[in-house]
PDB file of C-alpha atoms in Angstrom:
ATOM      1  CA  MET R  20     -24.663   1.692  27.908  1.00  0.00           C
ATOM      2  CA  ALA R  21     -22.801   4.979  28.281  1.00  0.00           C
ATOM      3  CA  SER R  22     -19.498   3.410  27.232  1.00  0.00           C
ATOM      4  CA  ARG R  23     -21.109   1.940  24.111  1.00  0.00           C
ATOM      5  CA  THR R  24     -22.413   5.384  23.109  1.00  0.00           C
ATOM      6  CA  SER R  25     -19.036   7.000  23.718  1.00  0.00           C
ATOM      7  CA  ASN R  26     -17.353   4.270  21.643  1.00  0.00           C
ATOM      8  CA  GLN R  27     -19.798   4.896  18.817  1.00  0.00           C
ATOM      9  CA  ARG R  28     -19.074   8.628  18.968  1.00  0.00           C
ATOM     10  CA  ALA R  29     -15.336   7.953  18.935  1.00  0.00           C
ATOM     11  CA  ASP R  30     -15.768   5.625  15.949  1.00  0.00           C
ATOM     12  CA  ARG R  31     -17.809   8.240  14.092  1.00  0.00           C
ATOM     13  CA  ALA R  32     -15.208  10.903  14.875  1.00  0.00           C
ATOM     14  CA  ASN R  33     -12.450   8.580  13.655  1.00  0.00           C
ATOM     15  CA  VAL R  34     -14.347   7.891  10.421  1.00  0.00           C
ATOM     16  CA  ALA R  35     -14.971  11.621   9.921  1.00  0.00           C
ATOM     17  CA  ALA R  36     -11.291  12.439  10.522  1.00  0.00           C
ATOM     18  CA  THR R  37     -10.219   9.735   8.072  1.00  0.00           C
ATOM     19  CA  ALA R  38     -12.685  11.019   5.470  1.00  0.00           C
ATOM     20  CA  ALA R  39     -11.365  14.564   5.941  1.00  0.00           C
ATOM     21  CA  LYS R  40      -7.775  13.380   5.462  1.00  0.00           C
ATOM     22  CA  LEU R  41      -8.758  11.502   2.309  1.00  0.00           C
ATOM     23  CA  ALA R  42     -10.597  14.543   0.933  1.00  0.00           C
ATOM     24  CA  ALA R  43      -7.548  16.729   1.630  1.00  0.00           C
ATOM     25  CA  LEU R  44      -5.432  14.503  -0.631  1.00  0.00           C
ATOM     26  CA  GLY R  45      -7.429  15.726  -3.631  1.00  0.00           C
ATOM     27  CA  ARG R  46      -6.428  19.327  -2.942  1.00  0.00           C
ATOM     28  CA  MET R  47      -2.716  18.704  -2.325  1.00  0.00           C
ATOM     29  CA  THR R  48       0.000  19.629  -4.810  1.00  0.00           C
ATOM     30  CA  GLY R  49       2.718  17.227  -5.908  1.00  0.00           C
ATOM     31  CA  PRO R  50       5.324  18.442  -3.395  1.00  0.00           C
ATOM     32  CA  GLU R  51       2.745  18.367  -0.590  1.00  0.00           C
ATOM     33  CA  LEU R  52       1.808  14.798  -1.495  1.00  0.00           C
ATOM     34  CA  ALA R  53       5.487  13.805  -1.545  1.00  0.00           C
ATOM     35  CA  ALA R  54       6.019  15.358   1.899  1.00  0.00           C
ATOM     36  CA  GLN R  55       2.941  13.573   3.251  1.00  0.00           C
ATOM     37  CA  TYR R  56       4.194  10.303   1.740  1.00  0.00           C
ATOM     38  CA  GLU R  57       7.543  10.708   3.476  1.00  0.00           C
ATOM     39  CA  THR R  58       5.765  11.414   6.761  1.00  0.00           C
ATOM     40  CA  LEU R  59       3.498   8.361   6.552  1.00  0.00           C
ATOM     41  CA  PHE R  60       5.936   5.869   5.015  1.00  0.00           C
ATOM     42  CA  GLY R  61       9.231   7.132   6.460  1.00  0.00           C
ATOM     43  CA  ALA R  62      10.957   7.260   3.064  1.00  0.00           C
ATOM     44  CA  PRO R  63      10.757   9.508   0.005  1.00  0.00           C
ATOM     45  CA  PRO R  64       8.454   8.334  -2.786  1.00  0.00           C
ATOM     46  CA  ARG R  65       9.979   6.612  -5.831  1.00  0.00           C
ATOM     47  CA  SER R  66       7.504   8.403  -8.071  1.00  0.00           C
ATOM     48  CA  ARG R  67       6.251  11.983  -8.182  1.00  0.00           C
ATOM     49  CA  ASN R  68       3.076  11.037 -10.044  1.00  0.00           C
ATOM     50  CA  ARG R  69       0.250  12.725  -8.127  1.00  0.00           C
ATOM     51  CA  GLN R  70      -2.347  10.066  -8.906  1.00  0.00           C
ATOM     52  CA  TYR R  71      -0.016   7.301  -7.723  1.00  0.00           C
ATOM     53  CA  LEU R  72       0.846   9.228  -4.540  1.00  0.00           C
ATOM     54  CA  ARG R  73      -2.835   9.883  -3.776  1.00  0.00           C
ATOM     55  CA  LYS R  74      -3.657   6.174  -4.099  1.00  0.00           C
ATOM     56  CA  ARG R  75      -0.770   5.086  -1.884  1.00  0.00           C
ATOM     57  CA  LEU R  76      -1.509   7.775   0.706  1.00  0.00           C
ATOM     58  CA  ALA R  77      -5.238   6.965   0.751  1.00  0.00           C
ATOM     59  CA  TYR R  78      -4.459   3.317   1.398  1.00  0.00           C
ATOM     60  CA  ARG R  79      -1.956   4.180   4.147  1.00  0.00           C
ATOM     61  CA  ILE R  80      -4.341   6.605   5.885  1.00  0.00           C
ATOM     62  CA  GLN R  81      -7.073   3.951   5.925  1.00  0.00           C
ATOM     63  CA  GLU R  82      -4.588   1.298   7.009  1.00  0.00           C
ATOM     64  CA  LEU R  83      -3.513   3.384   9.996  1.00  0.00           C
ATOM     65  CA  ALA R  84      -7.130   4.183  10.919  1.00  0.00           C
ATOM     66  CA  GLU R  85      -8.648   0.722  10.467  1.00  0.00           C
ATOM     67  CA  GLY R  86      -5.667  -1.562  10.893  1.00  0.00           C
ATOM     68  CA  GLY R  87      -3.644  -3.277   8.208  1.00  0.00           C
ATOM     69  CA  LEU R  88      -3.957  -6.700   6.689  1.00  0.00           C
ATOM     70  CA  SER R  89      -4.438  -9.683   8.970  1.00  0.00           C
ATOM     71  CA  PRO R  90      -1.431 -11.869   9.788  1.00  0.00           C
ATOM     72  CA  ARG R  91      -3.048 -14.646   7.748  1.00  0.00           C
ATOM     73  CA  ALA R  92      -3.289 -12.384   4.682  1.00  0.00           C
ATOM     74  CA  LEU R  93       0.341 -11.280   5.118  1.00  0.00           C
ATOM     75  CA  ASP R  94       1.466 -14.920   5.328  1.00  0.00           C
ATOM     76  CA  ARG R  95      -0.443 -15.721   2.147  1.00  0.00           C
ATOM     77  CA  ILE R  96       1.185 -12.775   0.355  1.00  0.00           C
ATOM     78  CA  ASP R  97       4.615 -14.061   1.409  1.00  0.00           C
ATOM     79  CA  GLN R  98       3.754 -17.493  -0.011  1.00  0.00           C
ATOM     80  CA  LEU R  99       2.610 -16.013  -3.313  1.00  0.00           C
ATOM     81  CA  ILE R 100       5.666 -13.765  -3.647  1.00  0.00           C
ATOM     82  CA  ARG R 101       7.943 -16.801  -3.519  1.00  0.00           C
ATOM     83  CA  LEU R 102       5.988 -18.334  -6.419  1.00  0.00           C
ATOM     84  CA  ALA R 103       5.934 -15.184  -8.559  1.00  0.00           C
ATOM     85  CA  PRO R 104       8.371 -14.692 -11.452  1.00  0.00           C
ATOM     86  CA  PRO R 105      11.101 -12.090 -10.939  1.00  0.00           C
ATOM     87  CA  PRO R 106      10.110  -8.493 -11.743  1.00  0.00           C
ATOM     88  CA  TRP R 107      10.879  -7.070 -15.175  1.00  0.00           C
ATOM     89  CA  ARG R 108      12.143  -3.751 -13.893  1.00  0.00           C
ATOM     90  CA  ARG R 109      15.011  -3.539 -11.496  1.00  0.00           C
ATOM     91  CA  PRO R 110      14.619  -1.405  -8.380  1.00  0.00           C
ATOM     92  CA  ALA R 111      16.104   2.060  -8.438  1.00  0.00           C
ATOM     93  CA  ALA R 112      19.680   2.260  -7.174  1.00  0.00           C
ATOM     94  CA  GLY R 113      19.934   2.769  -3.456  1.00  0.00           C
ATOM     95  CA  SER R 114      16.249   2.107  -2.745  1.00  0.00           C
ATOM     96  CA  HIS R 115      15.445  -0.318   0.064  1.00  0.00           C
ATOM     97  CA  GLY R 116      19.159  -0.806   0.759  1.00  0.00           C
ATOM     98  CA  LEU R 117      19.844  -2.590  -2.525  1.00  0.00           C
ATOM     99  CA  ALA R 118      23.061  -2.099  -4.443  1.00  0.00           C
ATOM    100  CA  ALA R 119      22.923  -0.489  -7.859  1.00  0.00           C
ATOM    101  CA  GLN R 120      22.466  -2.986 -10.688  1.00  0.00           C
ATOM    102  CA  PRO R 121      25.033  -2.908 -13.492  1.00  0.00           C
ATOM    103  CA  ARG R 122      23.786  -1.361 -16.718  1.00  0.00           C
ATOM    104  CA  LEU R 123      23.111  -3.643 -19.618  1.00  0.00           C
ATOM    105  CA  ALA R 124      25.472  -3.547 -22.576  1.00  0.00           C
ATOM    106  CA  PRO R 125      24.467  -0.988 -25.208  1.00  0.00           C
ATOM    107  CA  ALA R 126      22.407  -2.227 -28.119  1.00  0.00           C
ATOM    108  CA  THR R 127      24.353  -3.638 -31.005  1.00  0.00           C
ATOM    109  CA  ARG R 128      24.820  -1.672 -34.174  1.00  0.00           C
ATOM    110  CA  ASP R 129      21.891  -1.514 -36.623  1.00  0.00           C
ATOM    111  CA  PRO R 130      22.510  -4.372 -39.075  1.00  0.00           C
ATOM    112  CA  ARG R 131      21.031  -2.337 -41.955  1.00  0.00           C
ATOM    113  CA  LEU R 132      23.906   0.145 -41.819  1.00  0.00           C
ATOM    114  CA  PRO R 133      27.015  -0.312 -43.941  1.00  0.00           C
ATOM    115  CA  SER R 134      30.372  -0.911 -42.281  1.00  0.00           C
ATOM    116  CA  PRO R 135      32.334   1.974 -40.736  1.00  0.00           C
ATOM    117  CA  GLY R 136      34.331   3.966 -43.277  1.00  0.00           C
ATOM    118  CA  THR R 137      31.610   3.752 -45.925  1.00  0.00           C
ATOM    119  CA  VAL R 138      30.613   7.073 -47.471  1.00  0.00           C
ATOM    120  CA  LEU R 139      26.912   7.618 -48.139  1.00  0.00           C
ATOM    121  CA  THR R 140      26.150  10.046 -50.943  1.00  0.00           C
ATOM    122  CA  ARG R 141      22.761  11.670 -51.477  1.00  0.00           C
ATOM    123  CA  ILE R 142      21.875  14.384 -53.964  1.00  0.00           C
ATOM    124  CA  HIS R 143      19.206  16.704 -52.635  1.00  0.00           C
ATOM    125  CA  ARG R 144      18.008  19.690 -54.678  1.00  0.00           C
ATOM    126  CA  GLY R 145      21.039  19.476 -56.898  1.00  0.00           C
ATOM    127  CA  VAL R 146      23.573  19.433 -54.041  1.00  0.00           C
ATOM    128  CA  GLU R 147      25.640  16.329 -53.282  1.00  0.00           C
ATOM    129  CA  HIS R 148      25.786  15.457 -49.570  1.00  0.00           C
ATOM    130  CA  ARG R 149      28.428  13.002 -48.323  1.00  0.00           C
ATOM    131  CA  VAL R 150      28.150  11.238 -44.959  1.00  0.00           C
ATOM    132  CA  THR R 151      30.860   8.976 -43.564  1.00  0.00           C
ATOM    133  CA  VAL R 152      29.713   6.016 -41.462  1.00  0.00           C
ATOM    134  CA  LEU R 153      31.642   5.774 -38.174  1.00  0.00           C
ATOM    135  CA  VAL R 154      31.713   3.025 -35.553  1.00  0.00           C
ATOM    136  CA  ASP R 155      29.660   5.126 -33.134  1.00  0.00           C
ATOM    137  CA  GLY R 156      27.744   7.439 -35.459  1.00  0.00           C
ATOM    138  CA  PHE R 157      28.197   9.497 -38.608  1.00  0.00           C
ATOM    139  CA  GLU R 158      30.236  12.440 -39.855  1.00  0.00           C
ATOM    140  CA  TYR R 159      28.768  15.131 -42.093  1.00  0.00           C
ATOM    141  CA  ARG R 160      30.654  18.322 -42.993  1.00  0.00           C
ATOM    142  CA  ASP R 161      33.238  17.760 -40.237  1.00  0.00           C
ATOM    143  CA  GLU R 162      30.554  17.371 -37.543  1.00  0.00           C
ATOM    144  CA  ARG R 163      29.693  14.134 -35.754  1.00  0.00           C
ATOM    145  CA  TYR R 164      26.091  12.959 -35.445  1.00  0.00           C
ATOM    146  CA  ARG R 165      24.555  10.017 -33.625  1.00  0.00           C
ATOM    147  CA  SER R 166      21.790   9.439 -36.168  1.00  0.00           C
ATOM    148  CA  LEU R 167      21.125   9.713 -39.873  1.00  0.00           C
ATOM    149  CA  SER R 168      17.805  11.375 -39.070  1.00  0.00           C
ATOM    150  CA  LYS R 169      19.584  14.409 -37.582  1.00  0.00           C
ATOM    151  CA  ILE R 170      21.677  14.737 -40.731  1.00  0.00           C
ATOM    152  CA  ALA R 171      18.635  14.350 -42.998  1.00  0.00           C
ATOM    153  CA  ARG R 172      16.869  17.087 -41.038  1.00  0.00           C
ATOM    154  CA  LYS R 173      19.899  19.363 -41.316  1.00  0.00           C
ATOM    155  CA  ILE R 174      19.980  18.822 -45.094  1.00  0.00           C
ATOM    156  CA  THR R 175      16.248  19.204 -45.774  1.00  0.00           C
ATOM    157  CA  GLY R 176      15.080  21.394 -42.911  1.00  0.00           C
ATOM    158  CA  THR R 177      12.245  18.953 -42.178  1.00  0.00           C
ATOM    159  CA  PRO R 178      12.000  15.774 -40.092  1.00  0.00           C
ATOM    160  CA  TRP R 179      12.981  12.643 -42.006  1.00  0.00           C
ATOM    161  CA  ASN R 180      13.592   9.005 -41.264  1.00  0.00           C
ATOM    162  CA  GLY R 181      17.342   9.037 -41.888  1.00  0.00           C
ATOM    163  CA  PHE R 182      17.463   5.490 -43.178  1.00  0.00           C
ATOM    164  CA  LEU R 183      14.743   6.201 -45.754  1.00  0.00           C
ATOM    165  CA  PHE R 184      16.380   9.485 -46.754  1.00  0.00           C
ATOM    166  CA  PHE R 185      19.718   7.855 -47.527  1.00  0.00           C
ATOM    167  CA  PHE R 186      18.632   4.367 -48.625  1.00  0.00           C
ATOM    168  CA  GLY R 187      15.084   4.779 -49.970  1.00  0.00           C
ATOM    169  CA  ARG R 188      12.101   2.520 -49.328  1.00  0.00           C
ATOM    170  CA  SER R 189      13.650  -0.591 -50.851  1.00  0.00           C
ATOM    171  CA  GLY R 190      16.563  -0.537 -48.413  1.00  0.00           C
ATOM    172  CA  GLY R 191      18.963  -0.346 -51.341  1.00  0.00           C
ATOM    173  CA  THR R 192      21.648   2.287 -51.438  1.00  0.00           C
ATOM    174  CA  ARG R 193      21.659   5.521 -53.363  1.00  0.00           C
ATOM    175  CA  LYS R 194      25.386   5.609 -53.748  1.00  0.00           C
ATOM    176  CA  LEU R 195      27.958   4.015 -51.485  1.00  0.00           C
ATOM    177  CA  SER R 196      31.688   4.095 -51.633  1.00  0.00           C
ATOM    178  CA  GLU R 197      34.053   2.202 -49.352  1.00  0.00           C
ATOM    179  CA  GLY R 198      37.027   4.001 -47.916  1.00  0.00           C
ATOM    180  CA  SER R 199      37.855   7.252 -46.199  1.00  0.00           C
ATOM    181  CA  GLY R 200      35.662   9.417 -48.404  1.00  0.00           C
ATOM    182  CA  ALA R 201      38.511  11.801 -49.202  1.00  0.00           C
TER     183      ALA R 201
END
């Protein structure tokens, strides 16, 4: 009888300690949560999102206190993983001992844009502005830009959709000329 009572007290103390650890997670800062994560999981977290870290830490604290999943549940998870489609996102380079994945090829050029060498002309407030289309961007007043929107903002002083600024709503051109623009 005495051992049963002492076991119950130990269980209650264990539950109280677990509850205290879980409550402490709510008061921890991001760096404190990351340090706790590294302590409990043995690796730095892949995310610094506090809510995510709290959830993972809460699960791990309870797992250590109460025991993890049963071997049967772990076997079932392994079976289901083999049936699951591959993940959409690739793991971060160097995580879990995996090699870095090669980057995908950059997106192709916007098909709405004219060919490189074309000069776009737009008159704004009585001033003619000429932009040369390049293979990898645009040139305006001897400066290179990656987007027409940046040039439109420089011209007007306000944010603009660069395509609409230079081509209008119909997608037609204001004034185009092929060649070097000189």
